[in-house]
Coordinates of C-alpha atoms and ligand atoms in Angstrom, one line a residue:
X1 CA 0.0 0.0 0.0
X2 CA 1.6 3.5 -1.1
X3 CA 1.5 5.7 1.7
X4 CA -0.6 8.6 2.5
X5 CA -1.6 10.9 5.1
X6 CA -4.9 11.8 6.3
X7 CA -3.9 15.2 7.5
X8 CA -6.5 17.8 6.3
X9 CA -6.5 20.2 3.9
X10 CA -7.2 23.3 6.1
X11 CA -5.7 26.9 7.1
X12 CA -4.3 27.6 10.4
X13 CA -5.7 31.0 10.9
X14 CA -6.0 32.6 14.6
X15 CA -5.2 29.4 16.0
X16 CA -8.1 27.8 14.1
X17 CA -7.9 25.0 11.8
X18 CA -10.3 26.4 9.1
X19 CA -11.6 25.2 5.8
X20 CA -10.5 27.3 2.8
X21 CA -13.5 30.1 1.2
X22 CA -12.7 28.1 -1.8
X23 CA -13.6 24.8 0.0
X24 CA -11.4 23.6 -2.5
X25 CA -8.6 21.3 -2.0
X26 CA -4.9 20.5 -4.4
X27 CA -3.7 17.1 -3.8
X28 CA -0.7 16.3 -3.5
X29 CA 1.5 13.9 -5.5
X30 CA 4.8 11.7 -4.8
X31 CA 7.3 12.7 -6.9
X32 CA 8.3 8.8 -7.3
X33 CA 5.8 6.9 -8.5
X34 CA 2.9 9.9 -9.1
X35 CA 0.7 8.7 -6.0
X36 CA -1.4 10.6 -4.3
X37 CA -0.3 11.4 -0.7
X38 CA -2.6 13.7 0.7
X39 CA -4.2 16.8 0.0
X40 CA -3.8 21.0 1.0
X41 CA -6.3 23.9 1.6
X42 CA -6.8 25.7 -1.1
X43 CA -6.3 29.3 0.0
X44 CA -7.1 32.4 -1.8
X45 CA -7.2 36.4 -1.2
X46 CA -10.5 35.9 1.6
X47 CA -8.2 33.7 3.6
X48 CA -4.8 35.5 3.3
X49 CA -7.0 38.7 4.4
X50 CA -7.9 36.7 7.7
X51 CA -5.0 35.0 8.6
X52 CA -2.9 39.0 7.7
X53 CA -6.2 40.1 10.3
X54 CA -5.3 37.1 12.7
X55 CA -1.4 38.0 12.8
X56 CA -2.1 41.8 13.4
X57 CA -4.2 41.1 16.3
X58 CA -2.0 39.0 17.8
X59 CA 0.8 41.2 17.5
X60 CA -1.0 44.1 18.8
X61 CA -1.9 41.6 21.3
X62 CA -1.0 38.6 23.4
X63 CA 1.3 37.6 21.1
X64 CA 3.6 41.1 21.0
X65 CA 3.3 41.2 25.0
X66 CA 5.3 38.0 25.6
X67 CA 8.9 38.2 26.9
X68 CA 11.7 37.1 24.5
X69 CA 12.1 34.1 27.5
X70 CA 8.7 33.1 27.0
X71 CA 9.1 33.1 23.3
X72 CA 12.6 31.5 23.4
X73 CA 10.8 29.2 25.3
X74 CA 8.2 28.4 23.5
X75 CA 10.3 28.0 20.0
X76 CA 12.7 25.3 22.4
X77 CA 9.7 23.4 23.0
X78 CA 8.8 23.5 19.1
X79 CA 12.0 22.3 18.6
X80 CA 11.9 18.9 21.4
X81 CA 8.6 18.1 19.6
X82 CA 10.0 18.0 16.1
X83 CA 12.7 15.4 17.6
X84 CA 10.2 13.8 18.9
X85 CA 8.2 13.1 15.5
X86 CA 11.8 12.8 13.5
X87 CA 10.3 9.7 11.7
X88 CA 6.8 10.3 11.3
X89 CA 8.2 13.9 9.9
X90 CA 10.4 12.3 7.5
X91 CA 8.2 10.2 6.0
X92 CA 6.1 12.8 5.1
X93 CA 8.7 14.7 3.9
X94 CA 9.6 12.0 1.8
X95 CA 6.9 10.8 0.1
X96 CA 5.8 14.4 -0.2
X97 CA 9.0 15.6 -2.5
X98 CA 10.7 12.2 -3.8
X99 CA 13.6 12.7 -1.5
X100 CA 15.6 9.9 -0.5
X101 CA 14.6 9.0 3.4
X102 CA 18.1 9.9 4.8
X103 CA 18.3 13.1 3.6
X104 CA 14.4 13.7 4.7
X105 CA 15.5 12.9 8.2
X106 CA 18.5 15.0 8.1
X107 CA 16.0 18.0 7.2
X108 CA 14.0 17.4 9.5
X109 CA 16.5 17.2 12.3
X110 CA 18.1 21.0 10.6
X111 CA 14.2 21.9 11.0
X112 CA 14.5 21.1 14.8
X113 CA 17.8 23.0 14.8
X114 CA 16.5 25.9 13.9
X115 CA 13.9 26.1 16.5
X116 CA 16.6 25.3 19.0
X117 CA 19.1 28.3 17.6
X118 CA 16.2 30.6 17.7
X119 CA 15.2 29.7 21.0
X120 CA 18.2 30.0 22.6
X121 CA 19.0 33.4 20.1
X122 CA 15.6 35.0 21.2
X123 CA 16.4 36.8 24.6
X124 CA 20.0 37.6 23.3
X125 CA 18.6 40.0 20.8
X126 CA 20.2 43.3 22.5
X127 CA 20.2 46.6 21.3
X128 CA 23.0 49.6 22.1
X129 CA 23.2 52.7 23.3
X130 CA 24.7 55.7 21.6
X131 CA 26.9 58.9 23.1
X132 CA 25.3 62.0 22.3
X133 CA 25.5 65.4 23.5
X134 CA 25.3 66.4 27.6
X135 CA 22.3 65.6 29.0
X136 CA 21.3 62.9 26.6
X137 CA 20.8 59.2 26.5
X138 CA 20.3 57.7 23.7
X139 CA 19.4 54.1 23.1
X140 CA 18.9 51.9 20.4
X141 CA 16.1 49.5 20.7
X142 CA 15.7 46.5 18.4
X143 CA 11.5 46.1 17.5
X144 CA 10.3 43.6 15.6
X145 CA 9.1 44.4 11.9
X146 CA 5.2 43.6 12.8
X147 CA 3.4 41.1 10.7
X148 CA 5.8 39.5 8.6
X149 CA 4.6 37.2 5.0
X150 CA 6.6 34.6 4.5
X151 CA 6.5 32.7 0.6
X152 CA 9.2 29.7 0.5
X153 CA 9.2 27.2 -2.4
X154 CA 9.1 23.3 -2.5
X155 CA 12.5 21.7 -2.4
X156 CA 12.9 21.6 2.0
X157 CA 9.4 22.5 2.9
X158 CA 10.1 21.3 6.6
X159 CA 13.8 22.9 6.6
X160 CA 12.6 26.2 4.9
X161 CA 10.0 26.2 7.7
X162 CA 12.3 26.4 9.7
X163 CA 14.5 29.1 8.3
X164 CA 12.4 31.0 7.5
X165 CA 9.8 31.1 11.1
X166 CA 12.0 30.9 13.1
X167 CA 14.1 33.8 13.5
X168 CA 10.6 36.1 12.8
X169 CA 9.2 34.1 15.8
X170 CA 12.0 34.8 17.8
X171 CA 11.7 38.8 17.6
X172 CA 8.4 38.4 18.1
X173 CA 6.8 38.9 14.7
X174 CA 3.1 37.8 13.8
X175 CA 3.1 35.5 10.8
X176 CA 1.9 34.6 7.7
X177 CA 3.0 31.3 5.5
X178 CA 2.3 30.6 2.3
X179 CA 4.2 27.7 0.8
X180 CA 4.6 25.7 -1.8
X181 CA 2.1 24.0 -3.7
X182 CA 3.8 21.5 -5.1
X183 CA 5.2 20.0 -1.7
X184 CA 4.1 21.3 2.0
X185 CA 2.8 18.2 3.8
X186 CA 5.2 18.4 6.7
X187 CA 4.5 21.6 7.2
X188 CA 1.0 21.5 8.0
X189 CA 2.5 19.1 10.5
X190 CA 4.9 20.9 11.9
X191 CA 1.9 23.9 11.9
X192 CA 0.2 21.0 14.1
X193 CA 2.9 20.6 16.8
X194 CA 3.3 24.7 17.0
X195 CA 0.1 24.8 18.3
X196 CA 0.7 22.1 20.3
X197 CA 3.2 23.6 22.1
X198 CA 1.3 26.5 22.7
X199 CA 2.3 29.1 20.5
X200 CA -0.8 31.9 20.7
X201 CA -3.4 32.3 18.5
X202 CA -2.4 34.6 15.7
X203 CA 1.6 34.3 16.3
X204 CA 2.1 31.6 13.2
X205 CA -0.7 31.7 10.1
X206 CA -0.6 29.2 7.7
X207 CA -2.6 29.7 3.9
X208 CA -1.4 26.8 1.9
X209 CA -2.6 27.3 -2.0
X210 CA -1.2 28.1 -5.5
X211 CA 1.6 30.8 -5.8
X212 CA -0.5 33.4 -8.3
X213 CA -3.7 33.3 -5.9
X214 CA -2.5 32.7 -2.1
X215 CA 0.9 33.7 -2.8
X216 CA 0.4 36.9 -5.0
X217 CA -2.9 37.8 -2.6
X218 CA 0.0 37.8 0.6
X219 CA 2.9 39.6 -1.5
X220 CA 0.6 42.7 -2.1
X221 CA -0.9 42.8 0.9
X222 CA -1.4 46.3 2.6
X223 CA -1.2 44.5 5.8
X224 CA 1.8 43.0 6.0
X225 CA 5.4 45.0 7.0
X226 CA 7.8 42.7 5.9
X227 CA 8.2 39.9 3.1
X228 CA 10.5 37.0 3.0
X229 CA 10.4 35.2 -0.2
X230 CA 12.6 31.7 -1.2
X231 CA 12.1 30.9 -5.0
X232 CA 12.7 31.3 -8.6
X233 CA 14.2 35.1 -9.6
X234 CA 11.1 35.8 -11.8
X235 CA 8.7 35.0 -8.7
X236 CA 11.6 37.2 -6.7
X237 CA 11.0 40.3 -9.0
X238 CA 6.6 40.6 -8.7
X239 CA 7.4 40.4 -4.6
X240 CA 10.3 42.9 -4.5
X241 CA 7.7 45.0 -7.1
X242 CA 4.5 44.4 -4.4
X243 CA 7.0 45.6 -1.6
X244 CA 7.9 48.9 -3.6
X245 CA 4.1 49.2 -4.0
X246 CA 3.3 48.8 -0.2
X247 CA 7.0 50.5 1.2
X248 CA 8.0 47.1 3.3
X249 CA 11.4 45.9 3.2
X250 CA 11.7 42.0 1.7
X251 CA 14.6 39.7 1.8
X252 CA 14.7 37.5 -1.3
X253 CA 16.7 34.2 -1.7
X254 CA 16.6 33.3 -5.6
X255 CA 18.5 30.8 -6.3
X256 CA 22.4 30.3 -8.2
X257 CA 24.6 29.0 -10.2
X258 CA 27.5 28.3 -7.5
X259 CA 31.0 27.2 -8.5
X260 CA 33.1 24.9 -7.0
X261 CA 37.0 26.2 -8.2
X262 CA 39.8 23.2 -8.2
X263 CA 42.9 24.2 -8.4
X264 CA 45.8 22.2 -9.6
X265 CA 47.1 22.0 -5.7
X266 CA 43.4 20.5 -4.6
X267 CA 43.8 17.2 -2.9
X268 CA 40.9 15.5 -5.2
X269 CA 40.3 12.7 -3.2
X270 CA 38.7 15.1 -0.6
X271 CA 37.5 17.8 -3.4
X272 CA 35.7 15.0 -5.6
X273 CA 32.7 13.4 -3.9
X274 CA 32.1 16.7 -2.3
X275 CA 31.8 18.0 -5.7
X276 CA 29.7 15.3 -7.1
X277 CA 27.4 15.4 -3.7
X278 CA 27.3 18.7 -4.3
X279 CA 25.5 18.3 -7.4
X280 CA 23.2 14.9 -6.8
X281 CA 22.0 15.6 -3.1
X282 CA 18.3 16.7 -3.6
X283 CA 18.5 15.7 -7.3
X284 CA 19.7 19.4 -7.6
X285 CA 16.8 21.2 -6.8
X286 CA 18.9 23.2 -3.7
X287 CA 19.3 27.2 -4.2
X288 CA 22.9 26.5 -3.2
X289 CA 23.4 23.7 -5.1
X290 CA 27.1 23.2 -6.6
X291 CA 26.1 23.3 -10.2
X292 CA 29.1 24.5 -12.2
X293 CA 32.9 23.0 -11.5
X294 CA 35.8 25.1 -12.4
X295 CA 39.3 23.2 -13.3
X296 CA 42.5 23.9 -14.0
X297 CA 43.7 23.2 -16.9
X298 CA 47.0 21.4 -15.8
X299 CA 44.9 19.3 -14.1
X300 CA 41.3 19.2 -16.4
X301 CA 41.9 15.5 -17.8
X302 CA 42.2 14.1 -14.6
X303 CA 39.8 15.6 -12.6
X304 CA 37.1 15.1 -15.6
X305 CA 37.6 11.1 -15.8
X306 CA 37.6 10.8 -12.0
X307 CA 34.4 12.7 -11.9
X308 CA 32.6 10.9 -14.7
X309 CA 33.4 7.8 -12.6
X310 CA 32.1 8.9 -9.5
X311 CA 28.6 10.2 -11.5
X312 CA 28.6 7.2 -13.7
X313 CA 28.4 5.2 -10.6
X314 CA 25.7 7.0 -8.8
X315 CA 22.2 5.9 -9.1
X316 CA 18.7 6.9 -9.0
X317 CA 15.7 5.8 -7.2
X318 CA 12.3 6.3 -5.4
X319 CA 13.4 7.6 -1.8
X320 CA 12.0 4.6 0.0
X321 CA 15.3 3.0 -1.8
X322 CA 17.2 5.9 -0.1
X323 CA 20.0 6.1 -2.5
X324 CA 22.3 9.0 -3.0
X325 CA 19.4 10.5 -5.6
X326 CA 15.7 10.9 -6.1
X327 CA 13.3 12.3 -8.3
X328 CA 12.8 15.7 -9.4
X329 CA 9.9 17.5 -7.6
X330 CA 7.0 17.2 -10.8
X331 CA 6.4 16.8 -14.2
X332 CA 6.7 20.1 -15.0
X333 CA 10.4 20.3 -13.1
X334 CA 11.3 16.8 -15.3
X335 CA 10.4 19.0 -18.5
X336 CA 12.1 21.7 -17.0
X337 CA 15.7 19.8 -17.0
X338 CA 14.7 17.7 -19.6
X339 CA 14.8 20.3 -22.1
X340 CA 18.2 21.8 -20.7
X341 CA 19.4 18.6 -21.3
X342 CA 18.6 18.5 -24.9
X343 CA 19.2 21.5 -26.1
X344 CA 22.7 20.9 -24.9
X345 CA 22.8 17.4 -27.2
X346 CA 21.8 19.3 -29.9
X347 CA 24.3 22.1 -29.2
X348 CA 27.0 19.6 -29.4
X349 CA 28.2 19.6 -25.7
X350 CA 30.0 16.6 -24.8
X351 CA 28.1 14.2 -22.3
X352 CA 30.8 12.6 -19.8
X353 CA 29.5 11.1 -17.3
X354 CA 25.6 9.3 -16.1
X355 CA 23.9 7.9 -13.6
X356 CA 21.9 5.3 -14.0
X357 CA 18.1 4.7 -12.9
X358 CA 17.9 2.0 -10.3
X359 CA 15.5 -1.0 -11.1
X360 CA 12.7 0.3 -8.7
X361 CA 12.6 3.4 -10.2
X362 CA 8.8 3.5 -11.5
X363 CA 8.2 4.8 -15.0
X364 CA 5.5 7.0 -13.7
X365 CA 8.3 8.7 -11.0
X366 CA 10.1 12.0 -12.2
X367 CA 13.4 10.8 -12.8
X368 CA 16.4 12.2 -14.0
X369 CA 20.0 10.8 -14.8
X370 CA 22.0 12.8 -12.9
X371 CA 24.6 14.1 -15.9
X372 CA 27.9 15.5 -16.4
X373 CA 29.0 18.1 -18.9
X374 CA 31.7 19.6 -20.4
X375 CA 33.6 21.3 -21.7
X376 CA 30.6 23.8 -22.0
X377 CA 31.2 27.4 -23.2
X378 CA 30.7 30.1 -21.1
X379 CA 28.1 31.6 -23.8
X380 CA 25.8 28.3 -23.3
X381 CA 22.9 28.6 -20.9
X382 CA 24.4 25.8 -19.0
X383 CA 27.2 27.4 -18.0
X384 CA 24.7 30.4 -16.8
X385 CA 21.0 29.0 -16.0
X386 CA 20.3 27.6 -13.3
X387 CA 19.0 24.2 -13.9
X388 CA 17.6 23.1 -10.4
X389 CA 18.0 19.2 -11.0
X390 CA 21.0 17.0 -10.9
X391 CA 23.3 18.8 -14.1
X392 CA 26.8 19.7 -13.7
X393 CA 28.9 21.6 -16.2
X394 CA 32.4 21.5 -16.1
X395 CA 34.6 24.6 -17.6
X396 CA 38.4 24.7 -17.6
X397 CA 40.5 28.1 -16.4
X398 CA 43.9 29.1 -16.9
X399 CA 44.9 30.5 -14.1
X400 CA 43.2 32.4 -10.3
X401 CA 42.2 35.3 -12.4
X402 CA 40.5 33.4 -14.9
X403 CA 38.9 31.3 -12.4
X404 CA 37.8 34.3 -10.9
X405 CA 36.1 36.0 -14.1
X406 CA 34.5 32.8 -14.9
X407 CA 33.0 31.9 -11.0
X408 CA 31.8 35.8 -10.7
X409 CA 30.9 35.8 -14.7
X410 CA 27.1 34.9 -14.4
X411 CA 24.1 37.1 -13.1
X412 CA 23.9 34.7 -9.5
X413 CA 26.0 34.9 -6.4
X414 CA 24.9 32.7 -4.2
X415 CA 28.0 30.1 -2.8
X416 CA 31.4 29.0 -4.1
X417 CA 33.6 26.1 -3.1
X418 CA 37.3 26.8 -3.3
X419 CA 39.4 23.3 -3.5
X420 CA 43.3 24.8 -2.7
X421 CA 46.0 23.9 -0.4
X422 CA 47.7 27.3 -0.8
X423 CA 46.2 29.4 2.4
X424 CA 46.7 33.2 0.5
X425 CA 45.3 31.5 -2.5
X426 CA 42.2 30.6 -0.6
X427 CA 41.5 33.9 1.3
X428 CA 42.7 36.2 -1.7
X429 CA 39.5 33.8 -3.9
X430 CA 37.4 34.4 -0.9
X431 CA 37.1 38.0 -0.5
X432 CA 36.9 38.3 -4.3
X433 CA 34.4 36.1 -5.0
X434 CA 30.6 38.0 -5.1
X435 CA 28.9 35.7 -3.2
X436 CA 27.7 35.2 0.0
X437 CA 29.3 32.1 1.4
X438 CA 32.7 30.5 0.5
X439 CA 33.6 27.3 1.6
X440 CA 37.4 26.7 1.6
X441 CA 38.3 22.9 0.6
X442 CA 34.9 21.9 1.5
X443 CA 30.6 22.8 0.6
X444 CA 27.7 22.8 2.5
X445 CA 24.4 22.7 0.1
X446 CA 21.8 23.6 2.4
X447 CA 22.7 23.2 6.4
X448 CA 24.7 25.5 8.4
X449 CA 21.8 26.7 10.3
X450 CA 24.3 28.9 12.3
X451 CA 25.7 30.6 9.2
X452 CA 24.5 33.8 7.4
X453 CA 23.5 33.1 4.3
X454 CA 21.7 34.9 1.1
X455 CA 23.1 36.3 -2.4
X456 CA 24.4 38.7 -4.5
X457 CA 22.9 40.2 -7.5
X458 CA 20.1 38.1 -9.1
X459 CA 20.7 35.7 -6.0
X460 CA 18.9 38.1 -4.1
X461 CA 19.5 40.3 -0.9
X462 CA 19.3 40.3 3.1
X463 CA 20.3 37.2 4.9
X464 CA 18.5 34.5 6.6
X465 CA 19.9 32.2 9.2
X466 CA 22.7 32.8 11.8
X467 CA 22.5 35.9 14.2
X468 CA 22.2 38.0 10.7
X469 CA 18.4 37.0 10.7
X470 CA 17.9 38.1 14.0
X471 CA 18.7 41.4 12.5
X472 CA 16.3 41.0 9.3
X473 CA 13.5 40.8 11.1
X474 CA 14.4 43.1 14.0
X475 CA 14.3 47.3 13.0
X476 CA 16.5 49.9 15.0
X477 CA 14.4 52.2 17.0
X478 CA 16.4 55.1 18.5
X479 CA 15.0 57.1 21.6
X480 CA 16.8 60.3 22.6
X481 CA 16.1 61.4 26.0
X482 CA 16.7 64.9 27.3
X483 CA 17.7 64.3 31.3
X484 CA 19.5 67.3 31.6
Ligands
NAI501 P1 8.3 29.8 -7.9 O1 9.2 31.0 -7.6 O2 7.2 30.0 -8.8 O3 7.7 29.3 -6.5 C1 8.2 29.6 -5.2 C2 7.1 30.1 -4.3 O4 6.5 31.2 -4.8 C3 5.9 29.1 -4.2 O5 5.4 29.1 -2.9 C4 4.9 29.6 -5.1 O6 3.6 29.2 -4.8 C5 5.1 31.1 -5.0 N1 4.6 31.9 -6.1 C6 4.6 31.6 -7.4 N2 4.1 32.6 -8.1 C7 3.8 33.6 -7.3 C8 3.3 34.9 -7.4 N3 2.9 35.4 -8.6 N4 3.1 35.7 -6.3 C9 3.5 35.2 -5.1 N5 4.0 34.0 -4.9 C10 4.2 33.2 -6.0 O7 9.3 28.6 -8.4 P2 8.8 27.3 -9.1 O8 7.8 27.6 -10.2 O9 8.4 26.3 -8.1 O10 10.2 26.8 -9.8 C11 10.7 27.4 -11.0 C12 12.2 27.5 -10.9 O11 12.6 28.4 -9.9 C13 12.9 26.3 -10.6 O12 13.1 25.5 -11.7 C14 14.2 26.8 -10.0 O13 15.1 27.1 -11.0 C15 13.8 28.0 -9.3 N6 13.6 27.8 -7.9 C16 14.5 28.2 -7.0 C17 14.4 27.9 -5.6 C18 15.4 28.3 -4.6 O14 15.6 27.6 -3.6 N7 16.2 29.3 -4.9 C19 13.2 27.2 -5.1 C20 12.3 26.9 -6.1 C21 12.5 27.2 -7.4
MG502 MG1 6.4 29.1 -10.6

């Protein structure tokens, strides 16, 4: 028996589990075999208007009257709770996006993470105090932004959850959720346990529905003072144009086209499955994936038959076989890849390396052979576009200042691996690469809970995660007072 879930498709909206106006419902289908697993509200503009109503009240309310202790607390006990349903939570997760079950469960214990960070980061949030003329004090108090919207796409629902909640909860914003259509099971879950725990009425909103009703209805919302948007760079540019409308600040995460640079002094047997996981973990559908691989030449042959190996030997499967690989998200993300990958056959770009499909991978499952190419021009939309499935393109450099054009030559800036056992070498690369986290001989696609993180250029701007968050969703008030 495939697996599904009974959970139903409702909004959370002033702590009330609530059918959508619609009283319509989008089901929702495993990406490995094309089974339905369950089914999600659909919400529309009347339900984003109550649950924006819902998270004002509770800010000017309840809600916005609890200490940061009291909220810390409250996100630590979110966090035990999540531990506590690791499996159930991963199964969902799994069977909701394709994803093999080991990396489900790892998301899910990074979801938990975050809860604990934030917890323990919410009464640490301080603010400063300023010298100013005699007979003055000035201080600097941090306030949180108000009701914040908060739009994050399908590839880590329970993860971007997460991310994206919990440092907003932690300052003590009222929020509203809209995610992704295409996979959100676990969080209507994790929705579930908040109010379990005992988060207030009003402090966490959830309208689950499709991006151009719910999600557009939310992004232009008068009611909302901050956005927080995860997705695609075309999605990115209607929010940051809603925000302009309204005057509310967004952050926007959009995605990349991150390089991983190997020098000729790498040490390869660390560099290489790195660079290949890079690549295959989440089938590539990871902002941050590790999508392009930059090689010096003196070394280009070498590196290039060792990594077709490694991809050659990597298989695909339906992620209750929890291989290295899974499907792609839908049909429409198989097309998606599908068609970069042909356009690049007829374009006459070598194909060096493939996975192969494992035997249980069902016809009706989005699969994709995860592929390696190269050498592809820096003129081809490969060696630009982000793909978002399991494609990487290899392109050779010269020298550090060529690898340097070539990682900072596209429109993204997201992340960059650097591969060097030359210490200036890897701090000069560092501070000139224009993105927003370097890892020096190693890559992190996705955790890092603890580190800033967000782009450059059409990556996007602000930062999520780490202490920077805190900040995002925290404003400077300054009060002068005249004692004198
Ligand atoms: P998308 O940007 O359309 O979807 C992301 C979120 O935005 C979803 O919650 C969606 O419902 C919402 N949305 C869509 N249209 C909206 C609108 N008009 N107003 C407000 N919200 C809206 O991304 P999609 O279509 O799922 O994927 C397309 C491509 O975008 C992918 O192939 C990939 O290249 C990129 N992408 C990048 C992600 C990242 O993590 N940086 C995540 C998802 C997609
Ligand atoms: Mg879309």
């Amino acid at each position: 028996m495939p697996f599904t879930t009974d959970l139903p498709p409702l909004n959370y909206i002033d702590g009330h589990w609530v059918r959508p106006a619609s009283n319509a419902a989008i089901e929702m289908i495993c990406p490995s075999d094309g089974h339905v697993v369950g089914q999600i509200a659909r919400g529309n503009a009347q339900d984003i208007d109550a649950a924006v109503a819902a998270a004002r009240r509770a800010f000017d309310g309840e809600w916005g009257r609890t200490t940061a202790t009291e909220r810390g607390r409250l996100l630590s006990r979110l966090g035990l709770a999540i531990l506590a349903h690791q499996e159930e939570l991963a199964q969902l997760e799994a069977n909701d996006t394709g994803k093999p079950l080991k990396l489900a469960r790892s998301d899910v214990l990074a979801t938990a993470r975050y809860f604990e960070y934030y917890g323990g980061g919410a009464d640490k949030v301080h603010g400063d105090t300023i010298p100013f003329l005699d007979g003055y004090q000035v201080m600097i108090v941090r306030e949180p932004r108000g009701v914040t919207g908060h739009i994050i796409p399908w590839n880590y629902p329970a993860q971007m959850f997460g991310r994206t909640l919990g440092a907003a909860l932690a300052t003590g914003n009222a929020t509203v959720l809209k995610p992704a259509e295409e996979a959100c099971l676990s969080i209507v879950r994790l929705t579930q346990l908040a109010a379990e725990v005992g988060f207030p009425a009003g402090a966490i909103n959830l309208v689950t529905g499709y991006g151009e009703e719910a999600g557009a209805a939310l992004s232009s919302h008068k009611g909302i003072d901050f956005l927080s948007f995860t997705g695609s760079p075309e999605v990115g540019t209607l929010i940051q144009k809603s925000a302009a409308d309204n005057h509310v600040p967004c952050v926007l995460e959009l995605g990349g086209k991150s390089p991983q640079l190997v020098f000729e002094d790498a040490d390869l047997d660390k560099a290489l499955p790195v660079v290949i996981n890079a690549i295959i973990q989440n089938a590539g559908q990871t902002c941050s994936a590790g999508s392009r691989v930059l090689v010096q030449r003196s070394i280009y042959e070498k590196v290039v038959a060792a990594l077709a190996a490694r991809m050659n030997a990597v298989r695909v499967g339906p992620h209750e076989a929890d291989l290295d690989c899974g499907p792609v998200i839908s049909k429409v993300q198989h097309e998606r890849v599908a068609g970069f990958l042909e356009r690049a056959r007829q374009d006459g770009i070598p194909v060096i390396g493939e996975g192969r499909l494992d035997e249980r991978a069902a016809r009706s499952g989005f699969f994709v052979k995860p592929t390696l190419l190269g050498p592809v021009p820096l003129d081809h939309e490969l060696a630009y576009e982000e793909v978002f499935g399991p494609v990487l393109v290899v392109i050779p450099f010269d020298d550090e200042n060529d690898a340097l054009r070539i990682a900072n030559g596209t429109e993204y800036g997201l992340i960059a691996g650097v591969w060097t056992e030359n210490g200036a070498r890897q701090i000069r690369v560092a501070k000139k690469l224009r993105v927003g986290q370097v890892y020096l001989n190693g890559y992190g696609a996705g955790g890092g809970i603890e580190l800033p993180f967000g782009g450059f250029k059409r990556s996007g701007h602000g930062r999520e995660k780490g202490f920077e968050a805190l900040r995002e969703y925290t404003v400077a008030k300054t009060i002068v007072m005249n004692h004198g």
